[in-house]
Short mmCIF file of C-alpha atoms and ligand atoms in Angstrom, two decimals:
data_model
loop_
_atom_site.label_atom_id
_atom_site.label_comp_id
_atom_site.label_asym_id
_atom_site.label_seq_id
_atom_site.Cartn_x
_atom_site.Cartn_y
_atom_site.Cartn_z
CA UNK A 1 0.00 0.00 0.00
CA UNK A 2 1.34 3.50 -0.72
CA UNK A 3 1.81 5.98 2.05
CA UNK A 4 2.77 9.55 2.75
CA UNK A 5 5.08 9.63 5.47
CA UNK A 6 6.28 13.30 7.14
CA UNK A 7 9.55 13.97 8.77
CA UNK A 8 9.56 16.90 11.10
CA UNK A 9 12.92 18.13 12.27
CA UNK A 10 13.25 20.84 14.46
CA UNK A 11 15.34 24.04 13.24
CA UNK A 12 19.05 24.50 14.83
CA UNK A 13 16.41 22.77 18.37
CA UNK A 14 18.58 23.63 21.42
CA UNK A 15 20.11 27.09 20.55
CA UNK A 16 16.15 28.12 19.17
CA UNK A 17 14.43 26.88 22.14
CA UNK A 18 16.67 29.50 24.17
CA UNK A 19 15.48 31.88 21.88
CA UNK A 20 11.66 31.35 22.40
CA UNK A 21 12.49 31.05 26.50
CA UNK A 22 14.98 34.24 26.36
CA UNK A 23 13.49 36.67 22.97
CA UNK A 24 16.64 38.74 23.99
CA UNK A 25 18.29 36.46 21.81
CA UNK A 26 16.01 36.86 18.59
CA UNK A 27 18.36 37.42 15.76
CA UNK A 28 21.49 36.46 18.06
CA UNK A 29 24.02 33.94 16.98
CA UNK A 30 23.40 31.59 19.82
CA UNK A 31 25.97 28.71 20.32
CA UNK A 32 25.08 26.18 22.90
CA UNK A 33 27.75 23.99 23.91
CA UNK A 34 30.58 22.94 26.42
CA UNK A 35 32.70 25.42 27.94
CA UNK A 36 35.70 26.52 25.23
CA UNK A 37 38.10 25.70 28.29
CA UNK A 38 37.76 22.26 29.25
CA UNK A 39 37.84 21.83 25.58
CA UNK A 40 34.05 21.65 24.60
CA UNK A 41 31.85 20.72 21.80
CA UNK A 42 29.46 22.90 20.14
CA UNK A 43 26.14 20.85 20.60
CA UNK A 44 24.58 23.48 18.38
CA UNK A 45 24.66 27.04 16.38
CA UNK A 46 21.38 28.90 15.91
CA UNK A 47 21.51 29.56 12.13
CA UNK A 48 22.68 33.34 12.48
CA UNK A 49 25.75 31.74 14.27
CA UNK A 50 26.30 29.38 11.22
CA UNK A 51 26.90 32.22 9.13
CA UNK A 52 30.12 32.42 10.50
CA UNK A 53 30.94 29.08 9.52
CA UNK A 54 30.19 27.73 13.30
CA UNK A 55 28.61 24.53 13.74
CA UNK A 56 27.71 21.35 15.27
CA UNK A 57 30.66 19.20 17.00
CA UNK A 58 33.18 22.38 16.49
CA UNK A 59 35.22 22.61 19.18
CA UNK A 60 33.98 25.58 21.03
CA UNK A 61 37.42 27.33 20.97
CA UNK A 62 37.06 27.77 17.83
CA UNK A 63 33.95 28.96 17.78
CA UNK A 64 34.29 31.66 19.94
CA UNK A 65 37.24 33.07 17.44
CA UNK A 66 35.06 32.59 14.51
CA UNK A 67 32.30 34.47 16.24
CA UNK A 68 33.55 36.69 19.04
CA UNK A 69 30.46 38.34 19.60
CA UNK A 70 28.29 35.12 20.18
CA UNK A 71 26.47 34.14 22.77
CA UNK A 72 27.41 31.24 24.38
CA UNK A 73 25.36 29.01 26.66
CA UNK A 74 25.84 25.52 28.64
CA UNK A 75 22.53 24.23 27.35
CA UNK A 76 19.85 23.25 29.63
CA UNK A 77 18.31 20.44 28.76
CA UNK A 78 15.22 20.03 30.96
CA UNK A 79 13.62 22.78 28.45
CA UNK A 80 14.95 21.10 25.46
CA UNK A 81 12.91 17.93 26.98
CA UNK A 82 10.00 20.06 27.71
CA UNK A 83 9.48 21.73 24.48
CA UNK A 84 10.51 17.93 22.82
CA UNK A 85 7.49 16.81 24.62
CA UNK A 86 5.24 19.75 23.62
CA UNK A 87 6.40 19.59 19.86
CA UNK A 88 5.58 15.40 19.89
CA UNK A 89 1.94 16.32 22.00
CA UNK A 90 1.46 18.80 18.91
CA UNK A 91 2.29 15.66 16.49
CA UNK A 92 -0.27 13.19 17.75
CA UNK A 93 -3.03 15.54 17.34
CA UNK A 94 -2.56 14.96 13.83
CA UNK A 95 -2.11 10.51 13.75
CA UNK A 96 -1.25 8.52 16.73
CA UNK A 97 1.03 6.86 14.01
CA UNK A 98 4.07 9.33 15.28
CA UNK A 99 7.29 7.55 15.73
CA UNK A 100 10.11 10.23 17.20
CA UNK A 101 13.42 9.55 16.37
CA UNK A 102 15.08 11.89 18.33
CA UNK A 103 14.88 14.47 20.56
CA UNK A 104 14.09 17.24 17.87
CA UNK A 105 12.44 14.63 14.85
CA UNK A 106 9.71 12.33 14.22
CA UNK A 107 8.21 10.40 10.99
CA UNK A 108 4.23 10.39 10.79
CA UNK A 109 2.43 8.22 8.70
CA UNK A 110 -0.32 10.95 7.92
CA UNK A 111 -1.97 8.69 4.98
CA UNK A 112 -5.30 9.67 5.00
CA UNK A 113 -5.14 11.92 7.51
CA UNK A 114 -5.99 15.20 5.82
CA UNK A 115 -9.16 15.78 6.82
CA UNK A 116 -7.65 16.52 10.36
CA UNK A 117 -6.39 19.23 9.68
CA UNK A 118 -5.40 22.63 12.27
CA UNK A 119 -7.05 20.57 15.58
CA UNK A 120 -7.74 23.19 18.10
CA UNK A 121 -7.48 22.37 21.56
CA UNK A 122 -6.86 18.86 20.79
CA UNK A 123 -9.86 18.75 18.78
CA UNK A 124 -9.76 17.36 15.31
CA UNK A 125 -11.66 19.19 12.80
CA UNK A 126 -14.97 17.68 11.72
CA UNK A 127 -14.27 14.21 9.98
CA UNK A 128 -15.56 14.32 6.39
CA UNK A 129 -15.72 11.33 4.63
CA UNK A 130 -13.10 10.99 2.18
CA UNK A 131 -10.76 8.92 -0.09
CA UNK A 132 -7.89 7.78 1.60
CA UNK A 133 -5.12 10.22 0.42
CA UNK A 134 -2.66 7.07 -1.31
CA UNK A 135 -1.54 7.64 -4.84
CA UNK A 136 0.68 10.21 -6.35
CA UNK A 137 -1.12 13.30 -5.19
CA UNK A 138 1.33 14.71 -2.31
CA UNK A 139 -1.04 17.58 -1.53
CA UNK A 140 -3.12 16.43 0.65
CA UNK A 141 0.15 15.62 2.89
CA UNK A 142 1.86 18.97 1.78
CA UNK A 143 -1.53 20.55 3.45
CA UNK A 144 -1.08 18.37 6.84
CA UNK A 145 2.78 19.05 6.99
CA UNK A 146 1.83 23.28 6.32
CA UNK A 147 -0.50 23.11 9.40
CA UNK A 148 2.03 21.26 11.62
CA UNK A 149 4.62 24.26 11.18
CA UNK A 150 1.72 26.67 12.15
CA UNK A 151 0.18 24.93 15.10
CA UNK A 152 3.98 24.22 16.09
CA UNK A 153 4.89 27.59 15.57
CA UNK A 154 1.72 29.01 17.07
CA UNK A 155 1.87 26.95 20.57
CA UNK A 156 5.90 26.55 21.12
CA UNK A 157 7.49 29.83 19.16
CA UNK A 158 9.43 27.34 17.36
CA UNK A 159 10.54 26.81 13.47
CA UNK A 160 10.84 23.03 12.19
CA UNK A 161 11.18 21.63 8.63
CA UNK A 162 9.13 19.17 7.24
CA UNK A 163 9.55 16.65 4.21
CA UNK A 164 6.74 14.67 2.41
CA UNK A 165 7.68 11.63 0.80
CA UNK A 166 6.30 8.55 -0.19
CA UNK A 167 8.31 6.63 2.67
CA UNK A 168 10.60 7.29 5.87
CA UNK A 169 13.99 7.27 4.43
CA UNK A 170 12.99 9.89 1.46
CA UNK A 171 10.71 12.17 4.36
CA UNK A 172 13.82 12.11 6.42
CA UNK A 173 16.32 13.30 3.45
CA UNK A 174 13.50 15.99 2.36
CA UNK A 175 13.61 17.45 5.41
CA UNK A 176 17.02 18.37 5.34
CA UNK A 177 17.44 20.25 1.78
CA UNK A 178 15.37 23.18 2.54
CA UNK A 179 16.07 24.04 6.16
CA UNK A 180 15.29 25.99 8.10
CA UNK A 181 11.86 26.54 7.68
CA UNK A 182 11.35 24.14 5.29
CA UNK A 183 8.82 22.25 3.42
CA UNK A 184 10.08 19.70 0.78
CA UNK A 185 8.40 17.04 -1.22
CA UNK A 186 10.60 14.35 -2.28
CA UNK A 187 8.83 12.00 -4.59
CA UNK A 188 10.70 8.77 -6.03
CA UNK A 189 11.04 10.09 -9.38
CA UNK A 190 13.03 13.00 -7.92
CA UNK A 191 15.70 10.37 -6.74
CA UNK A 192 18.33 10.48 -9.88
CA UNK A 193 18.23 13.87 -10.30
CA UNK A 194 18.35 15.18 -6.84
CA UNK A 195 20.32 12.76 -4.95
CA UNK A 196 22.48 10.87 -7.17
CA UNK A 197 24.70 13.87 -8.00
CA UNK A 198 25.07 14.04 -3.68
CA UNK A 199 28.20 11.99 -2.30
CA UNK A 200 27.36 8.47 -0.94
CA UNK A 201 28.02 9.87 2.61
CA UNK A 202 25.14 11.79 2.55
CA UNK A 203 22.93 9.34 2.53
CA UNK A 204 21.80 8.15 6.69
CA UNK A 205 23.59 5.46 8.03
CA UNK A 206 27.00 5.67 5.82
CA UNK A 207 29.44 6.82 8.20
CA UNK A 208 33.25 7.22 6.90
CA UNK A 209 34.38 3.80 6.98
CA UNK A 210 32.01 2.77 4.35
CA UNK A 211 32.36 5.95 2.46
CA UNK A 212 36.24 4.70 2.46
CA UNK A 213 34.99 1.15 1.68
CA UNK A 214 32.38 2.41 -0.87
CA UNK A 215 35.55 4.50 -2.32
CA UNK A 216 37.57 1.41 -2.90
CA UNK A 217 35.10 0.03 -4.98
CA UNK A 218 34.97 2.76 -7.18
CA UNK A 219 31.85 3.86 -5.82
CA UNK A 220 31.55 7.56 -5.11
CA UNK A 221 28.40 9.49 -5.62
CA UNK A 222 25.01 8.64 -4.27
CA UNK A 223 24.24 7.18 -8.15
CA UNK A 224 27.06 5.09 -8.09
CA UNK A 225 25.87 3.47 -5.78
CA UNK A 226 22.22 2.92 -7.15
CA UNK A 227 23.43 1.51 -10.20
CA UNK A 228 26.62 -0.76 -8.58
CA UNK A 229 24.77 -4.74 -9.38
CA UNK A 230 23.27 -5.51 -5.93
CA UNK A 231 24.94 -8.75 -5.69
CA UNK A 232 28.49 -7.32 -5.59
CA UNK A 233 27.54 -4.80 -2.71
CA UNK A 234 25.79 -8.06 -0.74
CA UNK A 235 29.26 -9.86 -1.36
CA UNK A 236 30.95 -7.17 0.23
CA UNK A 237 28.77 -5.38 2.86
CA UNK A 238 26.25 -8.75 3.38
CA UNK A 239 22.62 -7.91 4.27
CA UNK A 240 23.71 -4.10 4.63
CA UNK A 241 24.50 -4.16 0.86
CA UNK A 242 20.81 -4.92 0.08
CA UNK A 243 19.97 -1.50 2.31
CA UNK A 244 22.50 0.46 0.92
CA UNK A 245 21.82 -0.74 -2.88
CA UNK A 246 17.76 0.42 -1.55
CA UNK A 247 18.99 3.74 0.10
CA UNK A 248 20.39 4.69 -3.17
CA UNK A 249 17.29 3.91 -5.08
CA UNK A 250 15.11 5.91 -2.55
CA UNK A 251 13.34 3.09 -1.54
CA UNK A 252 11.99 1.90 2.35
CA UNK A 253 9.28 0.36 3.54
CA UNK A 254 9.87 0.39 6.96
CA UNK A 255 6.73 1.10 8.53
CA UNK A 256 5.76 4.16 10.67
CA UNK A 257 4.70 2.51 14.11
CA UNK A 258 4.47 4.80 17.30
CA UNK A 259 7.20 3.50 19.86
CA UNK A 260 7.83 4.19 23.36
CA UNK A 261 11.31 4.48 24.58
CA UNK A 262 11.12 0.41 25.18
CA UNK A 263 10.65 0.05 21.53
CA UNK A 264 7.23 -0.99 22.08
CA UNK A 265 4.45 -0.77 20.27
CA UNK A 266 2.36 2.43 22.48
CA UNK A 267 -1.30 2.24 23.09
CA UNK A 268 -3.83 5.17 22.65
CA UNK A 269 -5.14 5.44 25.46
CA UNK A 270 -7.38 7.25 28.46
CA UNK A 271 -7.16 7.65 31.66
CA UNK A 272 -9.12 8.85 34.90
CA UNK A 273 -7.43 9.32 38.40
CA UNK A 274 -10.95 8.91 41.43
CA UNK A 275 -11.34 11.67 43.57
CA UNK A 276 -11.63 9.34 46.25
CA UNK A 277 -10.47 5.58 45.96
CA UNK A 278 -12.93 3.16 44.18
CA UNK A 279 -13.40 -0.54 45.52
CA UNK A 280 -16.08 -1.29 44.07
CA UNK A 281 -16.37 -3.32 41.04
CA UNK A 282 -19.26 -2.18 39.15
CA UNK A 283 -18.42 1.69 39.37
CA UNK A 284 -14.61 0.47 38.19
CA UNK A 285 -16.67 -1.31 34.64
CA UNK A 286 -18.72 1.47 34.51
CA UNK A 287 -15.45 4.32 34.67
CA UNK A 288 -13.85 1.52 31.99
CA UNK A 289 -17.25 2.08 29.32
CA UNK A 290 -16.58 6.08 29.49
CA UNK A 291 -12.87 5.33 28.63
CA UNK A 292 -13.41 2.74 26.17
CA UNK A 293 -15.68 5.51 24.87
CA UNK A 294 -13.21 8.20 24.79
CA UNK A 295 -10.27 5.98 23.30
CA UNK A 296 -12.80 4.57 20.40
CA UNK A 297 -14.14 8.03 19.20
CA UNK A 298 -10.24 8.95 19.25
CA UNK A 299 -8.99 5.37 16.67
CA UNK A 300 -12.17 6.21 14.42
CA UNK A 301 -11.22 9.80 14.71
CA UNK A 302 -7.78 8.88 13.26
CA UNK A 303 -9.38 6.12 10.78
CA UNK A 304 -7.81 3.29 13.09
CA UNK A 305 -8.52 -0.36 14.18
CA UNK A 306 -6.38 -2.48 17.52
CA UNK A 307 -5.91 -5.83 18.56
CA UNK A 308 -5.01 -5.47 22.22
CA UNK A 309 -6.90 -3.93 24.65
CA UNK A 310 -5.04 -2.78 27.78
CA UNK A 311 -6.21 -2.00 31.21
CA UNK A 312 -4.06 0.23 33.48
CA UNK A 313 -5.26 -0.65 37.38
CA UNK A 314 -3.05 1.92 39.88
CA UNK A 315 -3.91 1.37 43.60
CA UNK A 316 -4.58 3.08 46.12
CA UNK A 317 -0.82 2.84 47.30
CA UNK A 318 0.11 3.89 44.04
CA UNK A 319 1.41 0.49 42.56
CA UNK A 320 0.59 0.12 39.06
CA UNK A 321 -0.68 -2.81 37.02
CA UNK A 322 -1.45 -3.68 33.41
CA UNK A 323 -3.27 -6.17 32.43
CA UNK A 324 -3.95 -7.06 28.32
CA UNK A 325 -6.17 -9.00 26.26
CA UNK A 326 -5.68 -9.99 22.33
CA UNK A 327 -9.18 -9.33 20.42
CA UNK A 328 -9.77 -12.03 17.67
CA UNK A 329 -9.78 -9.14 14.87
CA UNK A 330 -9.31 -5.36 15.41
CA UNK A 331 -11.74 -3.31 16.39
CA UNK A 332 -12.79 0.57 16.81
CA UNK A 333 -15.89 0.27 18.74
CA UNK A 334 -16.76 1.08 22.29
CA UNK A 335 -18.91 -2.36 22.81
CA UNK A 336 -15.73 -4.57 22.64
CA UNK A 337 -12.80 -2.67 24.02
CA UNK A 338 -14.97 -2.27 26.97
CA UNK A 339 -16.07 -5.97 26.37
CA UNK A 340 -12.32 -6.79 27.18
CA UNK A 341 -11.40 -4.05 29.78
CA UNK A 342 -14.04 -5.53 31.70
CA UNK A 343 -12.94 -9.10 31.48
CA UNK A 344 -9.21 -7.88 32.05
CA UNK A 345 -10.28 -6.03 35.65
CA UNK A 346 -12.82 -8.87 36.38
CA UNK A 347 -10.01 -11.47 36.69
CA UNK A 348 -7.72 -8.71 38.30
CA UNK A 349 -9.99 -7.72 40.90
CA UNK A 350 -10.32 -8.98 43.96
CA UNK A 351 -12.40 -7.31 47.64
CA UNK A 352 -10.11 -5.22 49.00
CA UNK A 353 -8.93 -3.40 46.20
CA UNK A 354 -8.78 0.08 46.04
CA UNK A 355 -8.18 2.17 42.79
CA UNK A 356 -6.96 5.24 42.32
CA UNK A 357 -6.54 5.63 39.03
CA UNK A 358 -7.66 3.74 35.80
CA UNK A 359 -6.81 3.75 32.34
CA UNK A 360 -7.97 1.81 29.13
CA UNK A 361 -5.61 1.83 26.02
CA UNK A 362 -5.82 0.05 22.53
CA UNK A 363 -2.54 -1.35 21.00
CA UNK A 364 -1.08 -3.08 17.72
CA UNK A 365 -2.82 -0.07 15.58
CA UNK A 366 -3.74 -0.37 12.21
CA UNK A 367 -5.60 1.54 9.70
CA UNK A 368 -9.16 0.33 8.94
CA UNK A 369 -10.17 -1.18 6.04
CA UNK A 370 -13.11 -0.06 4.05
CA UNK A 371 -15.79 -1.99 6.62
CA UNK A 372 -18.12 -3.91 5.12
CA UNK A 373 -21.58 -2.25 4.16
CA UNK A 374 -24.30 -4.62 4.51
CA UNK A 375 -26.40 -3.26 8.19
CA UNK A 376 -27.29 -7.21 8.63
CA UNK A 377 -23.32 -7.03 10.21
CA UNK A 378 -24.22 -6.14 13.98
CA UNK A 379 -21.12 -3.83 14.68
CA UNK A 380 -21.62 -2.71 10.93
CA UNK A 381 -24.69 -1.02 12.73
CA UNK A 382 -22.88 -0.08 15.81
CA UNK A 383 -19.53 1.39 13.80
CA UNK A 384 -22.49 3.76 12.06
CA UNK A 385 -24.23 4.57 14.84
CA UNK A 386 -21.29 5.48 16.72
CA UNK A 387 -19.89 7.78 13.85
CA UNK A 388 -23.05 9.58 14.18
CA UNK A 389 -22.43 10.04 17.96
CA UNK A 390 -19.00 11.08 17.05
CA UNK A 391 -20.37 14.05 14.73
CA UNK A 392 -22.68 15.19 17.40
CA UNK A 393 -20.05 15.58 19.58
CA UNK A 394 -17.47 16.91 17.24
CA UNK A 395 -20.42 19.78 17.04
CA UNK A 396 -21.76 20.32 20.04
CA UNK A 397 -18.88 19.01 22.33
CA UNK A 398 -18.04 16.18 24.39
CA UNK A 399 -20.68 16.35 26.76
CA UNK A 400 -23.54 16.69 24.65
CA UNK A 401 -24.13 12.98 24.57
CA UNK A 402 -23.94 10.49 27.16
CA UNK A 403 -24.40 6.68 27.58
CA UNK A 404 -27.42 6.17 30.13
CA UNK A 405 -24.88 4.29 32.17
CA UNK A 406 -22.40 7.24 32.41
CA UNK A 407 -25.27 9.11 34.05
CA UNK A 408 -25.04 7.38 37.54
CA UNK A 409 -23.13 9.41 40.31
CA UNK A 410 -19.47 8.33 40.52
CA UNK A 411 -16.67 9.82 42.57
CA UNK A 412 -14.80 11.08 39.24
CA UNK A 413 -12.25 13.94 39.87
CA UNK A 414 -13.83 17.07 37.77
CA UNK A 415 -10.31 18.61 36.51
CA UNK A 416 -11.28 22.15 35.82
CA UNK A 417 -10.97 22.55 32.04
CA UNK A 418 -11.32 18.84 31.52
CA UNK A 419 -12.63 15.87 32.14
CA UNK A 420 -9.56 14.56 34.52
CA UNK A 421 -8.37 12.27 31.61
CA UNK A 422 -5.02 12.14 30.44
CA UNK A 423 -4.09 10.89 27.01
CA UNK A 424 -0.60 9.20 26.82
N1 DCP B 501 22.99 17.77 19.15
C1 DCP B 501 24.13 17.68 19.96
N2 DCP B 501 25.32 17.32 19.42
C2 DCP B 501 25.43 17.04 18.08
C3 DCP B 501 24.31 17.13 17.26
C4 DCP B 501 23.07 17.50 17.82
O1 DCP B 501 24.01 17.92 21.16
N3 DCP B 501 26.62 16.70 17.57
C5 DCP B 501 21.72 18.23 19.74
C6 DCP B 501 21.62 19.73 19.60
C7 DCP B 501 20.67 19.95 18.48
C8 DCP B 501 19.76 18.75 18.58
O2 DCP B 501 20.58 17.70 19.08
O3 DCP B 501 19.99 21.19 18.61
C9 DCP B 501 19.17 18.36 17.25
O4 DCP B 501 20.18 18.02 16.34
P1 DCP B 501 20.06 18.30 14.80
O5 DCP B 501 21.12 17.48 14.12
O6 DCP B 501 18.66 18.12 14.33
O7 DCP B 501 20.51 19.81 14.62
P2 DCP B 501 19.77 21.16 14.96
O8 DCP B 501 18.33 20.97 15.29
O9 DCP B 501 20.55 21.89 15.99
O10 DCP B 501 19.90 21.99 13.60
P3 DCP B 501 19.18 21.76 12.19
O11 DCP B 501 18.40 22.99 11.96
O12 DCP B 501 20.28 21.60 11.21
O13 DCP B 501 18.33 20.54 12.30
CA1 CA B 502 17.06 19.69 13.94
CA1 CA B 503 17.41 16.18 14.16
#
């Protein structure tokens, strides 16, 4: 299946993010790095600085003499962390499929996604139906990457550049040739005449010694490479000949899948923290339907399906459990992922137990197929009811409509502003 795939990298990150916390230094060539003295590194050069030829992994010493009048600053990098966060919470607005790479970058998988765009207060626009957006049309994706840089822009202060490409490794090269500020489509037919003429160690992952080993084989530009016979490079570089023989070509299909900083597949998920401690079990399934609610709307929101269902069960002394359960297919309705949650806390549960907090997630994400039309399909009828529901409320607001059971009194914190949930 084709796919439009973003890559947003922030502009010169740690050096700009002092800008937006200190606007004395608008227009300042900012250098943030280790102290010229102890023999330091520049970590970074805001892009006024890199007019005087300063940059990343200088030695600071050197910076300072090629820009005497630059400011120069340690770094602090609980704000870089902060705004990292802020920038990714920005991202997932837009797909849950957001995989960050790095502190200042992250691919998106926005196929499809382009009827979401500019979400205000975490609030998609209106869902239209629509064609997915696969093909050769990239401006569907050019229009989601656009109102990334403004809603980024708008909420953190900060600049980013953003390529569009048909996959990860040509989003992630796109990004880079028009910075900063940048918005660059990369499609595979601009391969040969954009990046064979570049050097092979411009391409990710092809560090000097196989620039030097690429060399050796007569291989020198980016083209050379696409066009050496793939068999030679396996003979010499093994399965890493196959990748660099694909790098060259501009092809990848490694899949955008959101990770967590185990590697592991994350969950979309909701969850509620009790004003007061809840032992009881039928409250607990009744808090788990308003979740499995919440976290529903959100995958058909997004045009997604899961597999596992995850219930997060933190007591009362603040240990934490999670407890998961495989679906037979995937799913985007409310009926079964509270189905499961409820099984998952019935076996967990136990007299005794008091909960402080509670949380229902959906993992193993995929994009839903084109569901089946005939109405005789019960959750046919339920998927079209509920996307009803979900237009009401994208109207009129969350609270407009209610399941009857979400009516009884229960001891849920009111956060003002909110409902007490927290995404993660
Ligand atoms: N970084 C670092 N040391 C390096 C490279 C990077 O500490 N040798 C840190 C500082 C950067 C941040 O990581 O601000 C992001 O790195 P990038 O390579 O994306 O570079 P910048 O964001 O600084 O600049 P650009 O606008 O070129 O992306
Ligand atoms: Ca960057
Ligand atoms: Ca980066």
């Amino acid at each position: 299946m084709s796919r439009w795939i973003l890559h947003v990298d922030m502009d010169a990150f740690f050096p700009s993010v002092e800008q937006v916390l200190d606007p004395g230094l608008t227009g300042r060539a900012v250098i943030v790095g280790g102290p010229p003295e102890s023999r330091g590194v520049v970590s970074s050069a805001s892009y006024e600085a890199r007019r005087y030829g300063v940059h990343a992994a200088m030695p600071t010493s050197q910076a300072k003499r090629l820009c005497p009048d630059g400011v120069f600053l340690p770094g602090n990098h609980e704000a870089y962390e902060e705004y990292s966060r802020r920038v990714l919470t920005i991202l997932e607005r837009f797909t849950p499929l957001v995989d960050q790479a790095s502190i200042d970058e992250a691919y998106l998988d926005v196929t499809g996604c382009e009827h979401l765009l500019e979400p205000q207060d975490g609030q998609a626009a209106p869902t239209l139906p629509q064609a997915p957006g696969v093909g050769t049309d990239p401006s569907a994706a050019v229009r989601v990457g656009r109102a990334i840089k403004a809603v980024v822009r708008r909420e953190t202060g900060l600049t980013c550049s953003v390529g569009v490409a048909p996959n990860r490794l040509l989003a992630k090269t796109a990004s880079g040739l028009q910075k900063p500020d940048g918005l660059t489509v990369l499609l595979a037919e601009d391969v040969p005449r954009l990046i064979w003429p570049k050097p092979v160690g411009f391409l990710h992952g092809v560090g000097p010694s196989s620039v030097d080993h690429l060399r050796r084989l007569g291989i020198q530009s980016v083209g050379d490479l696409a066009h050496y016979p793939l068999e030679l490079l396996a003979r010499e570089f093994g399965v890493s000949g196959r990748h660099l023989h694909d790098a060259a070509n501009g092809r990848d299909d490694t899949p955008v899948l959101p990770a967590d900083s185990a590697g592991e597949a994350k969950s979309l998920s909701r969850e509620t923290t009790f004003a007061k401690d809840v032992g009881d079990l039928a409250e607990l399934q009744g808090t788990l339907l308003g979740l499995a609610d919440a976290v529903a709307r959100r995958l058909r929101r997004h045009g997604y399906v899961g597999r596992t269902v995850v219930v997060k069960i933190r007591r009362a002394d603040f240990t934490t459990v999670t407890r998961s359960r495989t679906l037979p297919e995937a799913t985007d309705l409310a009926e079964d992922i509270h189905a499961e949650a409820c099984q998952a806390l019935t076996a967990f549960w136990k007299p005794g137990l008091e909960v402080r907090l509670l949380g229902v997630g959906v993992a193993n994400l995929q994009r839903s197929q084109n569901p089946p039309t005939t109405l005789f399909d019960p959750s046919e009828k339920l998927r079209r009811v509920s996307r009803v529901v979900d237009r009401i409320k994208d109207r009129f607001g969350e609270r407009s409509l209610t399941r009857a059971r979400l009516l009884e009194p229960s001891g849920r914190r009111e956060e003002p502003g909110g409902e007490g949930d927290q995404e993660s």
